[in-house]
């Protein structure tokens, strides 16, 4: 599935259509229905036209905090619904991209570097686990599934800042709910490293002028991209607390058998109904 779902846009480099991903029973996700992305601040008018007209974008779900949204507000195309579902509260450190959070994250990493552990992995695994352990985060992801279940036609696009952590976890939950094989879920999760590699290199080159410590820079690279161990920490937490992914999805995401059947009917290959957006 290498880059198969990437949408070619001028100002957005990590926006992907999940259409075509195959489930365990051989069905495929319908194209132009489910789109994951990084922040939308770079969206050009041409990009908006592509998403609106070619992908029938009907709903944007913003996973970011209030501070992030204030610093980089979404340009919402005309006729598109905008839903705010901040996955993390304002006190969460590291995953968010507002300036104060980044400062706190750098301070914590500098303190951990001399401890002899993999500072980035330990840090990110802890943050990922919090997205399962914190009731607030679970409730917000449940709201995301509510949006997906209510959407009748057109595409839903969800995004955070980089489109890798909050979006990565939410997308994994969705793919598990659609019965996509685990190997494919991790493949989709890792693809962000390829799509964001050049941007990460550019950002680290900019930071190097004020942070000459190569160890810290490599640690930052690990934070700006993803590792299987980050998502695996979420999966392990769920298995330990709920016994299975199915039990977690039903109990915390509200996806009982009937809801999962509706989700699959909406987003897996089937006869496409004509018509435009219906909220």
PDB file of C-alpha atoms in Angstrom:
ATOM      1  CA  UNK A   1       0.000   0.000   0.000  1.00  0.00           C
ATOM      2  CA  UNK A   2       3.081   2.208  -0.232  1.00  0.00           C
ATOM      3  CA  UNK A   3       1.891   5.803  -0.856  1.00  0.00           C
ATOM      4  CA  UNK A   4      -1.171   4.397  -2.604  1.00  0.00           C
ATOM      5  CA  UNK A   5      -3.549   6.529  -0.583  1.00  0.00           C
ATOM      6  CA  UNK A   6      -1.624   9.811  -0.530  1.00  0.00           C
ATOM      7  CA  UNK A   7      -3.582  12.699  -1.983  1.00  0.00           C
ATOM      8  CA  UNK A   8      -1.361  14.912  -4.153  1.00  0.00           C
ATOM      9  CA  UNK A   9      -1.862  18.424  -2.783  1.00  0.00           C
ATOM     10  CA  UNK A  10       0.164  21.640  -3.000  1.00  0.00           C
ATOM     11  CA  UNK A  11       0.362  22.604   0.667  1.00  0.00           C
ATOM     12  CA  UNK A  12      -0.464  19.374   2.507  1.00  0.00           C
ATOM     13  CA  UNK A  13       2.061  16.532   2.454  1.00  0.00           C
ATOM     14  CA  UNK A  14       0.491  14.020   4.843  1.00  0.00           C
ATOM     15  CA  UNK A  15      -3.115  13.768   3.681  1.00  0.00           C
ATOM     16  CA  UNK A  16      -4.255  10.254   2.748  1.00  0.00           C
ATOM     17  CA  UNK A  17      -7.361   8.536   1.466  1.00  0.00           C
ATOM     18  CA  UNK A  18      -7.777   5.191   3.260  1.00  0.00           C
ATOM     19  CA  UNK A  19      -9.780   3.895   0.320  1.00  0.00           C
ATOM     20  CA  UNK A  20      -8.513   0.579  -1.021  1.00  0.00           C
ATOM     21  CA  UNK A  21      -7.187  -0.800   2.258  1.00  0.00           C
ATOM     22  CA  UNK A  22      -8.239  -4.452   2.415  1.00  0.00           C
ATOM     23  CA  UNK A  23     -10.001  -6.025   5.400  1.00  0.00           C
ATOM     24  CA  UNK A  24      -9.498  -9.542   6.745  1.00  0.00           C
ATOM     25  CA  UNK A  25     -12.478 -10.841   4.762  1.00  0.00           C
ATOM     26  CA  UNK A  26     -11.155  -9.430   1.479  1.00  0.00           C
ATOM     27  CA  UNK A  27     -13.361  -6.337   1.247  1.00  0.00           C
ATOM     28  CA  UNK A  28     -11.864  -2.893   0.714  1.00  0.00           C
ATOM     29  CA  UNK A  29     -12.447   0.509   2.266  1.00  0.00           C
ATOM     30  CA  UNK A  30     -14.455   2.657  -0.104  1.00  0.00           C
ATOM     31  CA  UNK A  31     -12.485   5.523  -1.700  1.00  0.00           C
ATOM     32  CA  UNK A  32     -13.279   9.170  -0.987  1.00  0.00           C
ATOM     33  CA  UNK A  33     -14.884   8.439   2.387  1.00  0.00           C
ATOM     34  CA  UNK A  34     -12.127   8.316   5.037  1.00  0.00           C
ATOM     35  CA  UNK A  35      -9.212  10.778   4.959  1.00  0.00           C
ATOM     36  CA  UNK A  36      -6.485  11.159   7.573  1.00  0.00           C
ATOM     37  CA  UNK A  37      -4.252  14.233   7.613  1.00  0.00           C
ATOM     38  CA  UNK A  38      -1.826  16.499   9.376  1.00  0.00           C
ATOM     39  CA  UNK A  39      -2.792  20.096  10.103  1.00  0.00           C
ATOM     40  CA  UNK A  40      -4.566  21.989   7.328  1.00  0.00           C
ATOM     41  CA  UNK A  41      -2.962  25.423   7.741  1.00  0.00           C
ATOM     42  CA  UNK A  42      -0.984  25.000   4.504  1.00  0.00           C
ATOM     43  CA  UNK A  43      -4.072  24.237   2.408  1.00  0.00           C
ATOM     44  CA  UNK A  44      -4.180  26.269  -0.809  1.00  0.00           C
ATOM     45  CA  UNK A  45      -7.317  27.199  -2.711  1.00  0.00           C
ATOM     46  CA  UNK A  46      -6.457  24.505  -5.231  1.00  0.00           C
ATOM     47  CA  UNK A  47      -6.104  21.957  -2.422  1.00  0.00           C
ATOM     48  CA  UNK A  48      -9.496  22.962  -1.047  1.00  0.00           C
ATOM     49  CA  UNK A  49     -10.983  22.498  -4.493  1.00  0.00           C
ATOM     50  CA  UNK A  50      -9.476  19.031  -4.858  1.00  0.00           C
ATOM     51  CA  UNK A  51     -10.765  17.910  -1.458  1.00  0.00           C
ATOM     52  CA  UNK A  52     -14.189  19.462  -1.925  1.00  0.00           C
ATOM     53  CA  UNK A  53     -14.886  18.544  -5.530  1.00  0.00           C
ATOM     54  CA  UNK A  54     -12.841  15.419  -6.215  1.00  0.00           C
ATOM     55  CA  UNK A  55     -13.132  13.826  -2.754  1.00  0.00           C
ATOM     56  CA  UNK A  56     -16.522  15.251  -1.798  1.00  0.00           C
ATOM     57  CA  UNK A  57     -15.153  16.432   1.549  1.00  0.00           C
ATOM     58  CA  UNK A  58     -18.116  17.056   3.835  1.00  0.00           C
ATOM     59  CA  UNK A  59     -16.734  17.010   7.386  1.00  0.00           C
ATOM     60  CA  UNK A  60     -13.457  18.046   9.042  1.00  0.00           C
ATOM     61  CA  UNK A  61     -12.732  16.693  12.530  1.00  0.00           C
ATOM     62  CA  UNK A  62     -10.021  18.652  14.368  1.00  0.00           C
ATOM     63  CA  UNK A  63      -8.228  16.663  17.101  1.00  0.00           C
ATOM     64  CA  UNK A  64      -6.066  19.607  18.263  1.00  0.00           C
ATOM     65  CA  UNK A  65      -6.097  21.608  21.483  1.00  0.00           C
ATOM     66  CA  UNK A  66      -7.364  25.186  21.704  1.00  0.00           C
ATOM     67  CA  UNK A  67      -3.808  26.579  21.726  1.00  0.00           C
ATOM     68  CA  UNK A  68      -2.892  24.670  18.604  1.00  0.00           C
ATOM     69  CA  UNK A  69      -6.007  25.873  16.839  1.00  0.00           C
ATOM     70  CA  UNK A  70      -5.333  29.482  17.841  1.00  0.00           C
ATOM     71  CA  UNK A  71      -1.792  29.312  16.445  1.00  0.00           C
ATOM     72  CA  UNK A  72      -2.779  27.563  13.198  1.00  0.00           C
ATOM     73  CA  UNK A  73      -6.529  27.824  12.542  1.00  0.00           C
ATOM     74  CA  UNK A  74      -8.120  25.526   9.962  1.00  0.00           C
ATOM     75  CA  UNK A  75      -9.118  27.020   6.603  1.00  0.00           C
ATOM     76  CA  UNK A  76     -12.522  25.343   6.299  1.00  0.00           C
ATOM     77  CA  UNK A  77     -13.817  25.187   2.723  1.00  0.00           C
ATOM     78  CA  UNK A  78     -17.318  26.497   2.098  1.00  0.00           C
ATOM     79  CA  UNK A  79     -19.997  23.876   2.641  1.00  0.00           C
ATOM     80  CA  UNK A  80     -17.831  21.688   4.889  1.00  0.00           C
ATOM     81  CA  UNK A  81     -18.850  20.968   8.496  1.00  0.00           C
ATOM     82  CA  UNK A  82     -16.147  21.607  11.107  1.00  0.00           C
ATOM     83  CA  UNK A  83     -16.176  19.478  14.287  1.00  0.00           C
ATOM     84  CA  UNK A  84     -13.802  20.120  17.195  1.00  0.00           C
ATOM     85  CA  UNK A  85     -12.835  17.005  19.160  1.00  0.00           C
ATOM     86  CA  UNK A  86      -9.611  17.751  21.078  1.00  0.00           C
ATOM     87  CA  UNK A  87      -8.159  14.359  21.999  1.00  0.00           C
ATOM     88  CA  UNK A  88      -5.791  15.715  24.650  1.00  0.00           C
ATOM     89  CA  UNK A  89      -6.426  18.296  27.329  1.00  0.00           C
ATOM     90  CA  UNK A  90      -4.345  21.474  27.452  1.00  0.00           C
ATOM     91  CA  UNK A  91      -1.949  20.051  30.055  1.00  0.00           C
ATOM     92  CA  UNK A  92      -0.707  17.145  27.916  1.00  0.00           C
ATOM     93  CA  UNK A  93       2.918  17.557  26.917  1.00  0.00           C
ATOM     94  CA  UNK A  94       4.739  16.572  23.757  1.00  0.00           C
ATOM     95  CA  UNK A  95       2.198  15.302  21.271  1.00  0.00           C
ATOM     96  CA  UNK A  96       0.652  18.730  20.799  1.00  0.00           C
ATOM     97  CA  UNK A  97       2.478  21.269  18.697  1.00  0.00           C
ATOM     98  CA  UNK A  98       1.815  24.545  20.474  1.00  0.00           C
ATOM     99  CA  UNK A  99       4.973  26.421  21.514  1.00  0.00           C
ATOM    100  CA  UNK A 100       4.645  26.028  25.285  1.00  0.00           C
ATOM    101  CA  UNK A 101       4.202  22.259  25.026  1.00  0.00           C
ATOM    102  CA  UNK A 102       7.307  21.996  22.838  1.00  0.00           C
ATOM    103  CA  UNK A 103       9.381  23.892  25.419  1.00  0.00           C
ATOM    104  CA  UNK A 104       8.259  21.583  28.226  1.00  0.00           C
ATOM    105  CA  UNK A 105       8.926  18.546  26.067  1.00  0.00           C
ATOM    106  CA  UNK A 106      12.510  19.643  25.308  1.00  0.00           C
ATOM    107  CA  UNK A 107      13.207  20.206  28.983  1.00  0.00           C
ATOM    108  CA  UNK A 108      11.923  16.747  29.911  1.00  0.00           C
ATOM    109  CA  UNK A 109      13.923  15.067  27.153  1.00  0.00           C
ATOM    110  CA  UNK A 110      17.138  16.814  28.148  1.00  0.00           C
ATOM    111  CA  UNK A 111      16.656  15.516  31.694  1.00  0.00           C
ATOM    112  CA  UNK A 112      16.054  11.944  30.453  1.00  0.00           C
ATOM    113  CA  UNK A 113      18.987  11.755  28.035  1.00  0.00           C
ATOM    114  CA  UNK A 114      21.534  11.102  30.775  1.00  0.00           C
ATOM    115  CA  UNK A 115      19.484   8.299  32.301  1.00  0.00           C
ATOM    116  CA  UNK A 116      20.697   5.693  29.828  1.00  0.00           C
ATOM    117  CA  UNK A 117      17.214   4.783  28.535  1.00  0.00           C
ATOM    118  CA  UNK A 118      15.731   5.402  25.103  1.00  0.00           C
ATOM    119  CA  UNK A 119      14.295   8.762  26.095  1.00  0.00           C
ATOM    120  CA  UNK A 120      12.141   9.245  23.005  1.00  0.00           C
ATOM    121  CA  UNK A 121      10.598   5.763  23.083  1.00  0.00           C
ATOM    122  CA  UNK A 122       9.919   5.907  26.809  1.00  0.00           C
ATOM    123  CA  UNK A 123       8.403   9.352  26.497  1.00  0.00           C
ATOM    124  CA  UNK A 124       6.180   8.583  23.519  1.00  0.00           C
ATOM    125  CA  UNK A 125       5.024   5.211  24.792  1.00  0.00           C
ATOM    126  CA  UNK A 126       3.876   6.913  27.982  1.00  0.00           C
ATOM    127  CA  UNK A 127       1.975   9.559  26.040  1.00  0.00           C
ATOM    128  CA  UNK A 128       0.356   6.962  23.799  1.00  0.00           C
ATOM    129  CA  UNK A 129      -0.732   4.890  26.774  1.00  0.00           C
ATOM    130  CA  UNK A 130      -2.358   7.997  28.228  1.00  0.00           C
ATOM    131  CA  UNK A 131      -4.674   8.118  25.204  1.00  0.00           C
ATOM    132  CA  UNK A 132      -6.130   4.815  26.399  1.00  0.00           C
ATOM    133  CA  UNK A 133      -5.834   5.242  30.162  1.00  0.00           C
ATOM    134  CA  UNK A 134      -7.356   8.721  30.416  1.00  0.00           C
ATOM    135  CA  UNK A 135     -11.148   8.689  30.419  1.00  0.00           C
ATOM    136  CA  UNK A 136     -11.192  12.094  28.726  1.00  0.00           C
ATOM    137  CA  UNK A 137      -9.208  10.789  25.733  1.00  0.00           C
ATOM    138  CA  UNK A 138     -11.376   7.690  25.405  1.00  0.00           C
ATOM    139  CA  UNK A 139     -14.517   9.837  25.484  1.00  0.00           C
ATOM    140  CA  UNK A 140     -13.159  12.073  22.732  1.00  0.00           C
ATOM    141  CA  UNK A 141     -12.317   9.152  20.475  1.00  0.00           C
ATOM    142  CA  UNK A 142     -15.833   7.860  21.073  1.00  0.00           C
ATOM    143  CA  UNK A 143     -17.162  11.184  19.799  1.00  0.00           C
ATOM    144  CA  UNK A 144     -15.063  10.658  16.661  1.00  0.00           C
ATOM    145  CA  UNK A 145     -16.810   7.349  16.041  1.00  0.00           C
ATOM    146  CA  UNK A 146     -20.158   9.078  16.594  1.00  0.00           C
ATOM    147  CA  UNK A 147     -19.281  11.444  13.725  1.00  0.00           C
ATOM    148  CA  UNK A 148     -18.313   8.535  11.481  1.00  0.00           C
ATOM    149  CA  UNK A 149     -21.542   6.690  12.244  1.00  0.00           C
ATOM    150  CA  UNK A 150     -23.670   9.780  11.581  1.00  0.00           C
ATOM    151  CA  UNK A 151     -22.002  10.618   8.243  1.00  0.00           C
ATOM    152  CA  UNK A 152     -24.248   9.497   5.377  1.00  0.00           C
ATOM    153  CA  UNK A 153     -22.278  10.460   2.276  1.00  0.00           C
ATOM    154  CA  UNK A 154     -19.102  12.285   1.358  1.00  0.00           C
ATOM    155  CA  UNK A 155     -15.705  12.188   3.005  1.00  0.00           C
ATOM    156  CA  UNK A 156     -14.746  12.707   6.635  1.00  0.00           C
ATOM    157  CA  UNK A 157     -11.245  14.136   7.186  1.00  0.00           C
ATOM    158  CA  UNK A 158      -9.659  14.008  10.646  1.00  0.00           C
ATOM    159  CA  UNK A 159      -6.405  15.642  11.609  1.00  0.00           C
ATOM    160  CA  UNK A 160      -4.153  16.785  14.435  1.00  0.00           C
ATOM    161  CA  UNK A 161      -0.931  18.758  13.956  1.00  0.00           C
ATOM    162  CA  UNK A 162       1.506  16.287  12.395  1.00  0.00           C
ATOM    163  CA  UNK A 163      -1.091  13.644  11.569  1.00  0.00           C
ATOM    164  CA  UNK A 164       0.861  10.879  13.264  1.00  0.00           C
ATOM    165  CA  UNK A 165       0.030  10.437  16.977  1.00  0.00           C
ATOM    166  CA  UNK A 166      -3.548  11.413  17.826  1.00  0.00           C
ATOM    167  CA  UNK A 167      -4.528  10.683  14.236  1.00  0.00           C
ATOM    168  CA  UNK A 168      -2.383   7.539  14.239  1.00  0.00           C
ATOM    169  CA  UNK A 169      -4.167   6.111  17.277  1.00  0.00           C
ATOM    170  CA  UNK A 170      -7.634   7.144  16.080  1.00  0.00           C
ATOM    171  CA  UNK A 171      -6.995   5.666  12.635  1.00  0.00           C
ATOM    172  CA  UNK A 172      -5.751   2.419  14.172  1.00  0.00           C
ATOM    173  CA  UNK A 173      -8.944   2.176  16.263  1.00  0.00           C
ATOM    174  CA  UNK A 174     -10.996   2.716  13.097  1.00  0.00           C
ATOM    175  CA  UNK A 175      -9.072   0.129  11.075  1.00  0.00           C
ATOM    176  CA  UNK A 176      -9.386  -2.405  13.906  1.00  0.00           C
ATOM    177  CA  UNK A 177     -13.132  -1.714  13.992  1.00  0.00           C
ATOM    178  CA  UNK A 178     -13.327  -2.320  10.228  1.00  0.00           C
ATOM    179  CA  UNK A 179     -11.459  -5.627  10.697  1.00  0.00           C
ATOM    180  CA  UNK A 180      -8.287  -4.617   8.848  1.00  0.00           C
ATOM    181  CA  UNK A 181      -5.375  -7.032   9.509  1.00  0.00           C
ATOM    182  CA  UNK A 182      -2.924  -5.901  12.170  1.00  0.00           C
ATOM    183  CA  UNK A 183       0.011  -5.948   9.752  1.00  0.00           C
ATOM    184  CA  UNK A 184      -1.823  -3.528   7.449  1.00  0.00           C
ATOM    185  CA  UNK A 185      -2.702  -1.238  10.364  1.00  0.00           C
ATOM    186  CA  UNK A 186       0.957  -0.923  11.310  1.00  0.00           C
ATOM    187  CA  UNK A 187       1.917  -0.450   7.663  1.00  0.00           C
ATOM    188  CA  UNK A 188      -0.463   2.493   7.387  1.00  0.00           C
ATOM    189  CA  UNK A 189       0.833   3.873  10.699  1.00  0.00           C
ATOM    190  CA  UNK A 190       4.486   3.735   9.547  1.00  0.00           C
ATOM    191  CA  UNK A 191       3.794   5.394   6.211  1.00  0.00           C
ATOM    192  CA  UNK A 192       3.827   8.763   7.958  1.00  0.00           C
ATOM    193  CA  UNK A 193       7.631   8.495   8.277  1.00  0.00           C
ATOM    194  CA  UNK A 194       8.033   8.404   4.507  1.00  0.00           C
ATOM    195  CA  UNK A 195       5.610  11.225   3.873  1.00  0.00           C
ATOM    196  CA  UNK A 196       7.040  13.540   6.534  1.00  0.00           C
ATOM    197  CA  UNK A 197      10.732  12.655   6.205  1.00  0.00           C
ATOM    198  CA  UNK A 198      11.774  15.725   4.193  1.00  0.00           C
ATOM    199  CA  UNK A 199       9.825  18.074   6.477  1.00  0.00           C
ATOM    200  CA  UNK A 200      11.414  16.527   9.586  1.00  0.00           C
ATOM    201  CA  UNK A 201      14.906  16.922   8.075  1.00  0.00           C
ATOM    202  CA  UNK A 202      14.202  20.585   7.356  1.00  0.00           C
ATOM    203  CA  UNK A 203      12.891  21.207  10.865  1.00  0.00           C
ATOM    204  CA  UNK A 204      15.892  19.536  12.507  1.00  0.00           C
ATOM    205  CA  UNK A 205      18.276  21.598  10.363  1.00  0.00           C
ATOM    206  CA  UNK A 206      16.541  24.728  11.640  1.00  0.00           C
ATOM    207  CA  UNK A 207      16.714  23.566  15.259  1.00  0.00           C
ATOM    208  CA  UNK A 208      20.385  22.531  15.036  1.00  0.00           C
ATOM    209  CA  UNK A 209      21.477  26.186  15.143  1.00  0.00           C
ATOM    210  CA  UNK A 210      20.202  26.556  18.722  1.00  0.00           C
ATOM    211  CA  UNK A 211      20.421  22.925  19.902  1.00  0.00           C
ATOM    212  CA  UNK A 212      23.841  21.566  18.873  1.00  0.00           C
ATOM    213  CA  UNK A 213      23.461  18.394  20.983  1.00  0.00           C
ATOM    214  CA  UNK A 214      23.256  15.578  18.394  1.00  0.00           C
ATOM    215  CA  UNK A 215      21.799  13.156  20.936  1.00  0.00           C
ATOM    216  CA  UNK A 216      18.903  15.505  21.583  1.00  0.00           C
ATOM    217  CA  UNK A 217      18.425  16.081  17.858  1.00  0.00           C
ATOM    218  CA  UNK A 218      18.179  12.344  17.195  1.00  0.00           C
ATOM    219  CA  UNK A 219      15.768  12.087  20.092  1.00  0.00           C
ATOM    220  CA  UNK A 220      13.675  14.808  18.479  1.00  0.00           C
ATOM    221  CA  UNK A 221      13.693  12.907  15.183  1.00  0.00           C
ATOM    222  CA  UNK A 222      12.196   9.920  16.977  1.00  0.00           C
ATOM    223  CA  UNK A 223       9.506  12.183  18.429  1.00  0.00           C
ATOM    224  CA  UNK A 224       8.703  13.786  15.089  1.00  0.00           C
ATOM    225  CA  UNK A 225       8.200  10.409  13.453  1.00  0.00           C
ATOM    226  CA  UNK A 226       6.718   7.116  14.607  1.00  0.00           C
ATOM    227  CA  UNK A 227       7.886   3.727  15.803  1.00  0.00           C
ATOM    228  CA  UNK A 228       5.869   0.536  16.028  1.00  0.00           C
ATOM    229  CA  UNK A 229       6.544   0.491  19.771  1.00  0.00           C
ATOM    230  CA  UNK A 230       4.453   3.647  20.222  1.00  0.00           C
ATOM    231  CA  UNK A 231       1.291   2.114  18.779  1.00  0.00           C
ATOM    232  CA  UNK A 232       2.151  -1.250  20.310  1.00  0.00           C
ATOM    233  CA  UNK A 233       2.051   0.362  23.754  1.00  0.00           C
ATOM    234  CA  UNK A 234      -1.593   1.332  23.088  1.00  0.00           C
ATOM    235  CA  UNK A 235      -2.446  -2.177  21.945  1.00  0.00           C
ATOM    236  CA  UNK A 236      -0.747  -3.765  24.951  1.00  0.00           C
ATOM    237  CA  UNK A 237      -2.537  -1.427  27.351  1.00  0.00           C
ATOM    238  CA  UNK A 238      -5.878  -2.341  25.810  1.00  0.00           C
ATOM    239  CA  UNK A 239      -5.192  -6.073  25.961  1.00  0.00           C
ATOM    240  CA  UNK A 240      -4.108  -5.802  29.602  1.00  0.00           C
ATOM    241  CA  UNK A 241      -7.139  -3.748  30.680  1.00  0.00           C
ATOM    242  CA  UNK A 242      -9.903  -5.117  28.446  1.00  0.00           C
ATOM    243  CA  UNK A 243      -8.719  -8.538  27.310  1.00  0.00           C
ATOM    244  CA  UNK A 244      -9.258  -7.867  23.611  1.00  0.00           C
ATOM    245  CA  UNK A 245      -9.529  -5.064  21.083  1.00  0.00           C
ATOM    246  CA  UNK A 246     -13.155  -6.030  20.396  1.00  0.00           C
ATOM    247  CA  UNK A 247     -14.026  -5.609  24.087  1.00  0.00           C
ATOM    248  CA  UNK A 248     -12.356  -2.182  24.167  1.00  0.00           C
ATOM    249  CA  UNK A 249     -14.139  -1.009  21.023  1.00  0.00           C
ATOM    250  CA  UNK A 250     -17.510  -2.102  22.382  1.00  0.00           C
ATOM    251  CA  UNK A 251     -17.090  -0.848  25.936  1.00  0.00           C
ATOM    252  CA  UNK A 252     -15.260   2.429  25.339  1.00  0.00           C
ATOM    253  CA  UNK A 253     -15.981   3.377  21.711  1.00  0.00           C
ATOM    254  CA  UNK A 254     -19.641   2.338  21.774  1.00  0.00           C
ATOM    255  CA  UNK A 255     -19.104  -0.117  18.931  1.00  0.00           C
ATOM    256  CA  UNK A 256     -21.305  -3.083  19.709  1.00  0.00           C
ATOM    257  CA  UNK A 257     -22.112  -5.602  16.982  1.00  0.00           C
ATOM    258  CA  UNK A 258     -24.863  -3.447  15.481  1.00  0.00           C
ATOM    259  CA  UNK A 259     -22.716  -0.289  15.438  1.00  0.00           C
ATOM    260  CA  UNK A 260     -19.757  -2.098  13.870  1.00  0.00           C
ATOM    261  CA  UNK A 261     -22.039  -3.547  11.227  1.00  0.00           C
ATOM    262  CA  UNK A 262     -23.284  -0.041  10.386  1.00  0.00           C
ATOM    263  CA  UNK A 263     -19.717   1.279  10.308  1.00  0.00           C
ATOM    264  CA  UNK A 264     -18.692  -1.430   7.873  1.00  0.00           C
ATOM    265  CA  UNK A 265     -21.750  -0.920   5.693  1.00  0.00           C
ATOM    266  CA  UNK A 266     -20.923   2.779   5.434  1.00  0.00           C
ATOM    267  CA  UNK A 267     -17.213   2.537   4.729  1.00  0.00           C
ATOM    268  CA  UNK A 268     -16.500  -0.835   3.140  1.00  0.00           C
ATOM    269  CA  UNK A 269     -17.043  -1.500  -0.541  1.00  0.00           C
ATOM    270  CA  UNK A 270     -20.688  -1.571  -1.512  1.00  0.00           C
ATOM    271  CA  UNK A 271     -23.017  -0.027  -4.064  1.00  0.00           C
ATOM    272  CA  UNK A 272     -22.257   3.704  -4.054  1.00  0.00           C
ATOM    273  CA  UNK A 273     -25.351   5.855  -3.678  1.00  0.00           C
ATOM    274  CA  UNK A 274     -25.580   8.950  -5.805  1.00  0.00           C
ATOM    275  CA  UNK A 275     -25.802  12.381  -4.290  1.00  0.00           C
ATOM    276  CA  UNK A 276     -23.685  14.785  -2.342  1.00  0.00           C
ATOM    277  CA  UNK A 277     -23.089  15.520   1.308  1.00  0.00           C
ATOM    278  CA  UNK A 278     -25.711  14.707   3.896  1.00  0.00           C
ATOM    279  CA  UNK A 279     -24.886  15.547   7.481  1.00  0.00           C
TER     280      UNK A 279
END
